[in-house]
Amino acid sequence: MSQINQKSGSQSIGQRRWKKFKTIKRGYYSLILLSIMYGLSFLLPILVNDKALIVRYNGQYSFPAFTSLVASFPLIDQFVSVFQSGESLGQKGNPGQARYRDLQQQYEQENGDNFIVMPLYPYGPIEDITTDGNTAFMEPWTASDGEGPRIMGTDENGRDVFARMAYGFKVSISFALILVFLEYLIGIPIGGLLGFKSGWYDLIGQRIIEMWATLPILFLIIIVVSFIQPSFILLVLLLALTAWIPITTYIRAEFYREKSKDYVAAAISIGVPTWKIMFKHILPNSLVPIITNFPFAVVAGITSLVALDFLGFGLPPPTPSWGQMLSSGLQNLTKWWLVFSPMFALFVTLIMIVFIGEAIREAFDPKTFSRLR
Amino acid sequence: MLQYFIRRLLFAVPTFFGCTIIVFFIVNLAPGGPYEQQVQALKAGSGFGIGSESSAASKDGAATIPPTALAELKRYYGFDKPVYVRYLIWLGLWPRETDSYNVKLGEPRNVGQGQYLIVEKTANGTYSIIDKDSKQSVNGVWTAENSVLDSTGITQLRVFKTEYAGILTGHFGNSYEYREPVIDLIASRIPISLQFGVIGLVLSYVICVYLGIQKALRHGSTFDLISSSSILISYSIPGWALGLLLLVLLGGGSFFDVFPLGGLQSREYETLTLGEKILDRAHHFVLPVIASTIQSFATLTLLMKNSLLENLSQDYIRTAFAKGLKEKRIIWLHAMRNSVIPIAANIGHIIGIAFVGSFFIETTFNIEGIGKLSYYAILSRDYTVVFAFTVIGVMVNLFGAIISDFVLAMIDPRIRFR
């Protein structure tokens, strides 16, 4: 007995699972790649943007892309203005937002000390036809005069498809992560309570949940959206109204099983309060279904945002979102890149998450099948 | 066991009422309902004969719609009553007013089918309603009521019939939008969604069960790995999004013109022979069926595979091998019978497929199915249709789960519900 303990006891169960997870290559690499991509997506304003990284005009430096990077974080955006007028940078007849790509050409022709450094991909996700040089339905890899190629062309409003796709990634993942966090926040205590109390609590509670599940979410969203400008947080909250229900099912079953074990009886007998038993003793032992479900919940979150945007009841219009891109693709079926780009992004993202989920599931699965052949 | 299912069915009753109450109240209390939309349309000057008046008058909209008309409209949609009364009426537990006519005291009023009614006031303040021809009192059939209009205080006398007609009596009402009974409307769309559902279902079950078996038998082989990857890929793609991609690729927009862009049949469908008709349908069905079944592929196949694998590692299989039974016999007769149980238990949810449809698929492929109907009912605030779909959805959910458990208990004698 002691020998066995020494062998497996040198590693905690968490370590063993992590080790097994790492052996499942496609899941492991997907996790690394996706984490890097999501991390980078927060730097998008200085990687993919129509705002310049560095502007030097008449000896003065400004960094509009970094300003918009700061402004891309919620709450801070209230205090930062990304506006910089064209005239203040020597763009004649443009009191509106400066057009940095034009300015860059202008400065080069002037051959003076002024210069502009543009981001890696100098197109923004929401600059449209109203900005000079943008035309609707540009084919992929074409460019207007003197500008770099548009990797994936432009949409019906002249907005850059690649930029929208990239920004859409950040929006989608963030949306899904926050949604899943809320799901767990609501679902775990409720499911835990049902499983732990069981009996009549469970019976009545489940009926109430069944009723709650019929809440017509789409209807609610459509009505709310027709009155209030939909926002990121509002949509997350509305979807979270029913999205927590499947979580309770998992947690309930786990708690139901765990509570009959001796350590719970011991805890009850020495008078540990119920909430402490639930969250400190049972919950850590019931995490497996939550963890294995996590990637799939993220997939569901991304898919529902895409679906809402596709129907036109999602994030407000200029926000870059894959669903909106898909629906404009459906309206312009002959412009194939409009469907291909968001679809490609969606496929790749979801597949990577599913790979991660499959690997986690395998890592947590103690079953190995042995059979005769 | 029987007790368990009776209990389940009994619990379904309050749940059903709870569900419908939630939906009914939310939908009814939501601003911008059909009444308000109609008023808006009238204010905009359409359909009420006030379009000819000066635009200044229609700008000051409310004044141009007579308050009696507003009250009529409100009554037509049933919004003159409090919401709980409306719910009871909808259920059929409160009398529903039908055939409402405005009358003047003492004057005969045509109430259809050649019948004329005269309303007179009796000494004690109630109304007596008399059939003009037969001179008999029809107070039992008709009710007279003096209603005060909201804003103006004008009183209006009217007669109406009442009846108990609601979903409990099978009366779902008329659609506001299509002006026809909701039942007919839904019944006309079900065959379309049903064709899809059934074809997709049969196909996916046949393919998934076969694939699952093959994957289990060759667990760990290259075939298993490759098919696992492609299944995972198919799982991660929302079906309608894939449909969109297929449309662009194969619908003739930009690349290949292999399949039609949408719809159920070609324009010249009626002129085709039976064989051609079937081919034409099939041609239109390929893409939508793929799109609507692709996501269930992964779960079904893996379910089948894992369940067969688990059974193959059981002791009774070991025993069968040790006894010297043929491998084919062991797999198909012994292991398979136990392995299909979880798959067969899905049967309760199958029923739902035909009734729920998928409005994403139907929108993408422009198919007039049940999903699209329910979606546009929400958009146009066609409440009677919305509620009908709520009832269907709740029933499918409640009974689907019960039927699933029942089937499970039937085919697997080891399972006991208490």
mmCIF file of N, CA and C in Angstrom, chain A residues 254-347:
data_model
loop_
_atom_site.group_PDB
_atom_site.id
_atom_site.type_symbol
_atom_site.label_atom_id
_atom_site.label_comp_id
_atom_site.label_asym_id
_atom_site.label_seq_id
_atom_site.Cartn_x
_atom_site.Cartn_y
_atom_site.Cartn_z
ATOM 1 N N GLU A 254 -23.629 16.526 -8.595
ATOM 2 C CA GLU A 254 -22.387 16.359 -7.834
ATOM 3 C C GLU A 254 -22.634 16.491 -6.336
ATOM 4 N N PHE A 255 -23.333 17.560 -5.955
ATOM 5 C CA PHE A 255 -23.602 17.804 -4.541
ATOM 6 C C PHE A 255 -24.433 16.671 -3.952
ATOM 7 N N TYR A 256 -25.361 16.196 -4.756
ATOM 8 C CA TYR A 256 -26.233 15.128 -4.308
ATOM 9 C C TYR A 256 -25.415 13.900 -3.938
ATOM 10 N N ARG A 257 -24.405 13.626 -4.767
ATOM 11 C CA ARG A 257 -23.575 12.451 -4.525
ATOM 12 C C ARG A 257 -22.620 12.686 -3.354
ATOM 13 N N GLU A 258 -22.034 13.886 -3.339
ATOM 14 C CA GLU A 258 -21.002 14.165 -2.338
ATOM 15 C C GLU A 258 -21.560 14.229 -0.917
ATOM 16 N N LYS A 259 -22.782 14.739 -0.817
ATOM 17 C CA LYS A 259 -23.276 15.018 0.535
ATOM 18 C C LYS A 259 -23.493 13.753 1.355
ATOM 19 N N SER A 260 -23.566 12.597 0.697
ATOM 20 C CA SER A 260 -23.784 11.369 1.457
ATOM 21 C C SER A 260 -22.456 10.769 1.918
ATOM 22 N N LYS A 261 -21.344 11.452 1.586
ATOM 23 C CA LYS A 261 -20.046 10.894 1.980
ATOM 24 C C LYS A 261 -19.718 11.237 3.431
ATOM 25 N N ASP A 262 -18.783 10.476 3.963
ATOM 26 C CA ASP A 262 -18.495 10.582 5.400
ATOM 27 C C ASP A 262 -17.975 11.948 5.818
ATOM 28 N N TYR A 263 -17.150 12.570 4.960
ATOM 29 C CA TYR A 263 -16.545 13.830 5.410
ATOM 30 C C TYR A 263 -17.609 14.906 5.618
ATOM 31 N N VAL A 264 -18.705 14.808 4.851
ATOM 32 C CA VAL A 264 -19.784 15.773 5.047
ATOM 33 C C VAL A 264 -20.504 15.487 6.360
ATOM 34 N N ALA A 265 -20.736 14.206 6.598
ATOM 35 C CA ALA A 265 -21.389 13.829 7.856
ATOM 36 C C ALA A 265 -20.537 14.292 9.038
ATOM 37 N N ALA A 266 -19.218 14.114 8.906
ATOM 38 C CA ALA A 266 -18.309 14.560 9.964
ATOM 39 C C ALA A 266 -18.412 16.059 10.176
ATOM 40 N N ALA A 267 -18.418 16.791 9.075
ATOM 41 C CA ALA A 267 -18.498 18.252 9.167
ATOM 42 C C ALA A 267 -19.803 18.682 9.820
ATOM 43 N N ILE A 268 -20.899 18.024 9.433
ATOM 44 C CA ILE A 268 -22.193 18.376 10.034
ATOM 45 C C ILE A 268 -22.163 18.096 11.534
ATOM 46 N N SER A 269 -21.573 16.945 11.879
ATOM 47 C CA SER A 269 -21.619 16.518 13.287
ATOM 48 C C SER A 269 -20.824 17.456 14.187
ATOM 49 N N ILE A 270 -19.789 18.108 13.667
ATOM 50 C CA ILE A 270 -19.072 19.044 14.529
ATOM 51 C C ILE A 270 -19.597 20.465 14.362
ATOM 52 N N GLY A 271 -20.720 20.585 13.668
ATOM 53 C CA GLY A 271 -21.424 21.861 13.661
ATOM 54 C C GLY A 271 -20.889 22.903 12.701
ATOM 55 N N VAL A 272 -20.303 22.486 11.610
ATOM 56 C CA VAL A 272 -19.876 23.454 10.592
ATOM 57 C C VAL A 272 -21.122 24.026 9.918
ATOM 58 N N PRO A 273 -21.188 25.343 9.745
ATOM 59 C CA PRO A 273 -22.382 25.910 9.107
ATOM 60 C C PRO A 273 -22.565 25.407 7.669
ATOM 61 N N THR A 274 -23.830 25.369 7.257
ATOM 62 C CA THR A 274 -24.182 24.781 5.961
ATOM 63 C C THR A 274 -23.399 25.395 4.801
ATOM 64 N N TRP A 275 -23.361 26.744 4.785
ATOM 65 C CA TRP A 275 -22.706 27.393 3.635
ATOM 66 C C TRP A 275 -21.238 27.024 3.572
ATOM 67 N N LYS A 276 -20.639 26.827 4.771
ATOM 68 C CA LYS A 276 -19.221 26.485 4.804
ATOM 69 C C LYS A 276 -19.011 25.059 4.297
ATOM 70 N N ILE A 277 -19.926 24.163 4.668
ATOM 71 C CA ILE A 277 -19.828 22.788 4.156
ATOM 72 C C ILE A 277 -19.955 22.799 2.644
ATOM 73 N N MET A 278 -20.927 23.591 2.180
ATOM 74 C CA MET A 278 -21.181 23.613 0.733
ATOM 75 C C MET A 278 -19.984 24.128 -0.051
ATOM 76 N N PHE A 279 -19.479 25.292 0.374
ATOM 77 C CA PHE A 279 -18.475 25.935 -0.470
ATOM 78 C C PHE A 279 -17.050 25.528 -0.133
ATOM 79 N N LYS A 280 -16.819 25.170 1.134
ATOM 80 C CA LYS A 280 -15.440 24.859 1.496
ATOM 81 C C LYS A 280 -15.143 23.371 1.387
ATOM 82 N N HIS A 281 -16.156 22.548 1.630
ATOM 83 C CA HIS A 281 -15.886 21.106 1.643
ATOM 84 C C HIS A 281 -16.383 20.393 0.393
ATOM 85 N N ILE A 282 -17.634 20.659 0.031
ATOM 86 C CA ILE A 282 -18.181 19.903 -1.113
ATOM 87 C C ILE A 282 -17.729 20.488 -2.454
ATOM 88 N N LEU A 283 -17.794 21.806 -2.556
ATOM 89 C CA LEU A 283 -17.516 22.431 -3.853
ATOM 90 C C LEU A 283 -16.168 22.002 -4.458
ATOM 91 N N PRO A 284 -15.065 22.027 -3.666
ATOM 92 C CA PRO A 284 -13.789 21.621 -4.263
ATOM 93 C C PRO A 284 -13.822 20.194 -4.792
ATOM 94 N N ASN A 285 -14.692 19.369 -4.252
ATOM 95 C CA ASN A 285 -14.794 17.995 -4.727
ATOM 96 C C ASN A 285 -15.777 17.855 -5.889
ATOM 97 N N SER A 286 -16.454 18.944 -6.231
ATOM 98 C CA SER A 286 -17.470 18.859 -7.280
ATOM 99 C C SER A 286 -17.083 19.659 -8.520
ATOM 100 N N LEU A 287 -15.800 20.011 -8.590
ATOM 101 C CA LEU A 287 -15.417 20.935 -9.661
ATOM 102 C C LEU A 287 -15.258 20.276 -11.026
ATOM 103 N N VAL A 288 -15.115 18.949 -11.048
ATOM 104 C CA VAL A 288 -14.802 18.290 -12.323
ATOM 105 C C VAL A 288 -15.797 18.620 -13.434
ATOM 106 N N PRO A 289 -17.105 18.453 -13.197
ATOM 107 C CA PRO A 289 -18.025 18.766 -14.299
ATOM 108 C C PRO A 289 -17.999 20.246 -14.682
ATOM 109 N N ILE A 290 -17.717 21.115 -13.716
ATOM 110 C CA ILE A 290 -17.678 22.549 -14.055
ATOM 111 C C ILE A 290 -16.495 22.840 -14.949
ATOM 112 N N ILE A 291 -15.358 22.264 -14.594
ATOM 113 C CA ILE A 291 -14.150 22.548 -15.379
ATOM 114 C C ILE A 291 -14.265 21.943 -16.767
ATOM 115 N N THR A 292 -14.745 20.687 -16.842
ATOM 116 C CA THR A 292 -14.832 20.079 -18.170
ATOM 117 C C THR A 292 -15.901 20.760 -19.013
ATOM 118 N N ASN A 293 -16.874 21.364 -18.361
ATOM 119 C CA ASN A 293 -17.940 22.030 -19.120
ATOM 120 C C ASN A 293 -17.507 23.408 -19.608
ATOM 121 N N PHE A 294 -16.507 23.980 -18.946
ATOM 122 C CA PHE A 294 -16.145 25.372 -19.201
ATOM 123 C C PHE A 294 -15.922 25.697 -20.685
ATOM 124 N N PRO A 295 -15.035 24.974 -21.382
ATOM 125 C CA PRO A 295 -14.807 25.341 -22.786
ATOM 126 C C PRO A 295 -16.079 25.269 -23.621
ATOM 127 N N PHE A 296 -16.924 24.294 -23.318
ATOM 128 C CA PHE A 296 -18.136 24.150 -24.125
ATOM 129 C C PHE A 296 -19.137 25.261 -23.823
ATOM 130 N N ALA A 297 -19.097 25.740 -22.563
ATOM 131 C CA ALA A 297 -19.938 26.890 -22.225
ATOM 132 C C ALA A 297 -19.447 28.131 -22.967
ATOM 133 N N VAL A 298 -18.117 28.251 -23.116
ATOM 134 C CA VAL A 298 -17.574 29.385 -23.871
ATOM 135 C C VAL A 298 -18.016 29.300 -25.329
ATOM 136 N N VAL A 299 -17.953 28.092 -25.891
ATOM 137 C CA VAL A 299 -18.415 27.898 -27.271
ATOM 138 C C VAL A 299 -19.869 28.353 -27.398
ATOM 139 N N ALA A 300 -20.689 27.915 -26.442
ATOM 140 C CA ALA A 300 -22.108 28.287 -26.496
ATOM 141 C C ALA A 300 -22.276 29.799 -26.386
ATOM 142 N N GLY A 301 -21.463 30.429 -25.536
ATOM 143 C CA GLY A 301 -21.546 31.879 -25.372
ATOM 144 C C GLY A 301 -21.201 32.612 -26.661
ATOM 145 N N ILE A 302 -20.103 32.191 -27.295
ATOM 146 C CA ILE A 302 -19.706 32.825 -28.559
ATOM 147 C C ILE A 302 -20.802 32.633 -29.597
ATOM 148 N N THR A 303 -21.302 31.400 -29.689
ATOM 149 C CA THR A 303 -22.326 31.112 -30.691
ATOM 150 C C THR A 303 -23.575 31.952 -30.466
ATOM 151 N N SER A 304 -23.967 32.141 -29.205
ATOM 152 C CA SER A 304 -25.206 32.906 -29.014
ATOM 153 C C SER A 304 -24.997 34.382 -29.329
ATOM 154 N N LEU A 305 -23.804 34.903 -29.061
ATOM 155 C CA LEU A 305 -23.562 36.299 -29.448
ATOM 156 C C LEU A 305 -23.588 36.440 -30.967
ATOM 157 N N VAL A 306 -22.936 35.496 -31.654
ATOM 158 C CA VAL A 306 -22.929 35.537 -33.114
ATOM 159 C C VAL A 306 -24.359 35.459 -33.645
ATOM 160 N N ALA A 307 -25.154 34.580 -33.045
ATOM 161 C CA ALA A 307 -26.532 34.416 -33.503
ATOM 162 C C ALA A 307 -27.330 35.701 -33.303
ATOM 163 N N LEU A 308 -27.176 36.313 -32.134
ATOM 164 C CA LEU A 308 -27.905 37.555 -31.857
ATOM 165 C C LEU A 308 -27.495 38.653 -32.827
ATOM 166 N N ASP A 309 -26.196 38.778 -33.039
ATOM 167 C CA ASP A 309 -25.706 39.804 -33.970
ATOM 168 C C ASP A 309 -26.187 39.529 -35.382
ATOM 169 N N PHE A 310 -26.244 38.242 -35.723
ATOM 170 C CA PHE A 310 -26.702 37.837 -37.049
ATOM 171 C C PHE A 310 -28.145 38.289 -37.266
ATOM 172 N N LEU A 311 -28.947 38.196 -36.215
ATOM 173 C CA LEU A 311 -30.350 38.591 -36.325
ATOM 174 C C LEU A 311 -30.519 40.100 -36.235
ATOM 175 N N GLY A 312 -29.468 40.783 -35.812
ATOM 176 C CA GLY A 312 -29.558 42.230 -35.710
ATOM 177 C C GLY A 312 -30.030 42.711 -34.352
ATOM 178 N N PHE A 313 -29.994 41.838 -33.337
ATOM 179 C CA PHE A 313 -30.397 42.273 -32.003
ATOM 180 C C PHE A 313 -29.233 42.215 -31.027
ATOM 181 N N GLY A 314 -28.038 42.306 -31.568
ATOM 182 C CA GLY A 314 -26.869 42.179 -30.717
ATOM 183 C C GLY A 314 -26.269 43.527 -30.377
ATOM 184 N N LEU A 315 -24.956 43.568 -30.413
ATOM 185 C CA LEU A 315 -24.235 44.781 -30.061
ATOM 186 C C LEU A 315 -24.601 45.910 -31.026
ATOM 187 N N PRO A 316 -24.579 47.160 -30.546
ATOM 188 C CA PRO A 316 -24.999 48.275 -31.394
ATOM 189 C C PRO A 316 -24.113 48.413 -32.636
ATOM 190 N N PRO A 317 -24.688 48.887 -33.745
ATOM 191 C CA PRO A 317 -24.113 48.816 -35.075
ATOM 192 C C PRO A 317 -22.604 48.988 -35.300
ATOM 193 N N PRO A 318 -21.933 50.067 -34.919
ATOM 194 C CA PRO A 318 -20.557 50.072 -35.453
ATOM 195 C C PRO A 318 -19.649 49.044 -34.773
ATOM 196 N N THR A 319 -20.097 48.458 -33.665
ATOM 197 C CA THR A 319 -19.248 47.483 -32.983
ATOM 198 C C THR A 319 -18.890 46.348 -33.933
ATOM 199 N N PRO A 320 -17.606 46.035 -34.043
ATOM 200 C CA PRO A 320 -17.240 44.928 -34.928
ATOM 201 C C PRO A 320 -17.682 43.604 -34.322
ATOM 202 N N SER A 321 -18.499 42.856 -35.054
ATOM 203 C CA SER A 321 -18.929 41.557 -34.532
ATOM 204 C C SER A 321 -19.101 40.585 -35.680
ATOM 205 N N TRP A 322 -18.770 39.337 -35.404
ATOM 206 C CA TRP A 322 -18.829 38.312 -36.453
ATOM 207 C C TRP A 322 -20.240 38.085 -36.950
ATOM 208 N N GLY A 323 -21.201 38.136 -36.043
ATOM 209 C CA GLY A 323 -22.580 37.878 -36.447
ATOM 210 C C GLY A 323 -23.069 38.915 -37.436
ATOM 211 N N GLN A 324 -22.752 40.187 -37.151
ATOM 212 C CA GLN A 324 -23.154 41.248 -38.068
ATOM 213 C C GLN A 324 -22.478 41.044 -39.418
ATOM 214 N N MET A 325 -21.209 40.612 -39.388
ATOM 215 C CA MET A 325 -20.493 40.391 -40.652
ATOM 216 C C MET A 325 -21.144 39.259 -41.443
ATOM 217 N N LEU A 326 -21.562 38.203 -40.733
ATOM 218 C CA LEU A 326 -22.230 37.089 -41.417
ATOM 219 C C LEU A 326 -23.529 37.549 -42.060
ATOM 220 N N SER A 327 -24.292 38.375 -41.335
ATOM 221 C CA SER A 327 -25.582 38.762 -41.903
ATOM 222 C C SER A 327 -25.384 39.675 -43.104
ATOM 223 N N SER A 328 -24.335 40.508 -43.083
ATOM 224 C CA SER A 328 -24.109 41.311 -44.289
ATOM 225 C C SER A 328 -23.599 40.406 -45.409
ATOM 226 N N GLY A 329 -22.973 39.286 -45.044
ATOM 227 C CA GLY A 329 -22.576 38.306 -46.047
ATOM 228 C C GLY A 329 -23.768 37.617 -46.680
ATOM 229 N N LEU A 330 -24.798 37.359 -45.855
ATOM 230 C CA LEU A 330 -26.005 36.715 -46.383
ATOM 231 C C LEU A 330 -26.722 37.650 -47.354
ATOM 232 N N GLN A 331 -26.665 38.954 -47.037
ATOM 233 C CA GLN A 331 -27.322 39.910 -47.934
ATOM 234 C C GLN A 331 -26.537 40.131 -49.225
ATOM 235 N N ASN A 332 -25.227 39.859 -49.189
ATOM 236 C CA ASN A 332 -24.401 40.034 -50.388
ATOM 237 C C ASN A 332 -23.681 38.730 -50.698
ATOM 238 N N LEU A 333 -24.484 37.731 -51.098
ATOM 239 C CA LEU A 333 -23.907 36.391 -51.253
ATOM 240 C C LEU A 333 -22.822 36.326 -52.320
ATOM 241 N N THR A 334 -22.861 37.259 -53.277
ATOM 242 C CA THR A 334 -21.859 37.191 -54.334
ATOM 243 C C THR A 334 -20.503 37.699 -53.865
ATOM 244 N N LYS A 335 -20.501 38.470 -52.765
ATOM 245 C CA LYS A 335 -19.219 38.955 -52.225
ATOM 246 C C LYS A 335 -18.719 37.928 -51.218
ATOM 247 N N TRP A 336 -18.048 36.910 -51.741
ATOM 248 C CA TRP A 336 -17.754 35.733 -50.929
ATOM 249 C C TRP A 336 -16.929 36.043 -49.690
ATOM 250 N N TRP A 337 -16.048 37.058 -49.769
ATOM 251 C CA TRP A 337 -15.150 37.303 -48.632
ATOM 252 C C TRP A 337 -15.906 37.796 -47.404
ATOM 253 N N LEU A 338 -17.093 38.333 -47.630
ATOM 254 C CA LEU A 338 -17.874 38.813 -46.485
ATOM 255 C C LEU A 338 -18.310 37.659 -45.583
ATOM 256 N N VAL A 339 -18.615 36.515 -46.203
ATOM 257 C CA VAL A 339 -18.987 35.353 -45.403
ATOM 258 C C VAL A 339 -17.736 34.602 -44.944
ATOM 259 N N PHE A 340 -16.772 34.482 -45.840
ATOM 260 C CA PHE A 340 -15.590 33.665 -45.538
ATOM 261 C C PHE A 340 -14.808 34.165 -44.331
ATOM 262 N N SER A 341 -14.627 35.483 -44.247
ATOM 263 C CA SER A 341 -13.742 35.999 -43.195
ATOM 264 C C SER A 341 -14.274 35.732 -41.795
ATOM 265 N N PRO A 342 -15.511 36.175 -41.488
ATOM 266 C CA PRO A 342 -15.982 35.895 -40.131
ATOM 267 C C PRO A 342 -16.136 34.401 -39.890
ATOM 268 N N MET A 343 -16.503 33.668 -40.958
ATOM 269 C CA MET A 343 -16.684 32.230 -40.805
ATOM 270 C C MET A 343 -15.362 31.570 -40.456
ATOM 271 N N PHE A 344 -14.327 31.993 -41.142
ATOM 272 C CA PHE A 344 -12.993 31.456 -40.869
ATOM 273 C C PHE A 344 -12.615 31.723 -39.414
ATOM 274 N N ALA A 345 -12.803 32.967 -38.998
ATOM 275 C CA ALA A 345 -12.460 33.329 -37.620
ATOM 276 C C ALA A 345 -13.270 32.509 -36.626
ATOM 277 N N LEU A 346 -14.548 32.398 -36.901
ATOM 278 C CA LEU A 346 -15.441 31.664 -36.002
ATOM 279 C C LEU A 346 -15.030 30.197 -35.925
ATOM 280 N N PHE A 347 -14.817 29.586 -37.110
ATOM 281 C CA PHE A 347 -14.424 28.174 -37.150
ATOM 282 C C PHE A 347 -13.165 27.949 -36.339
#
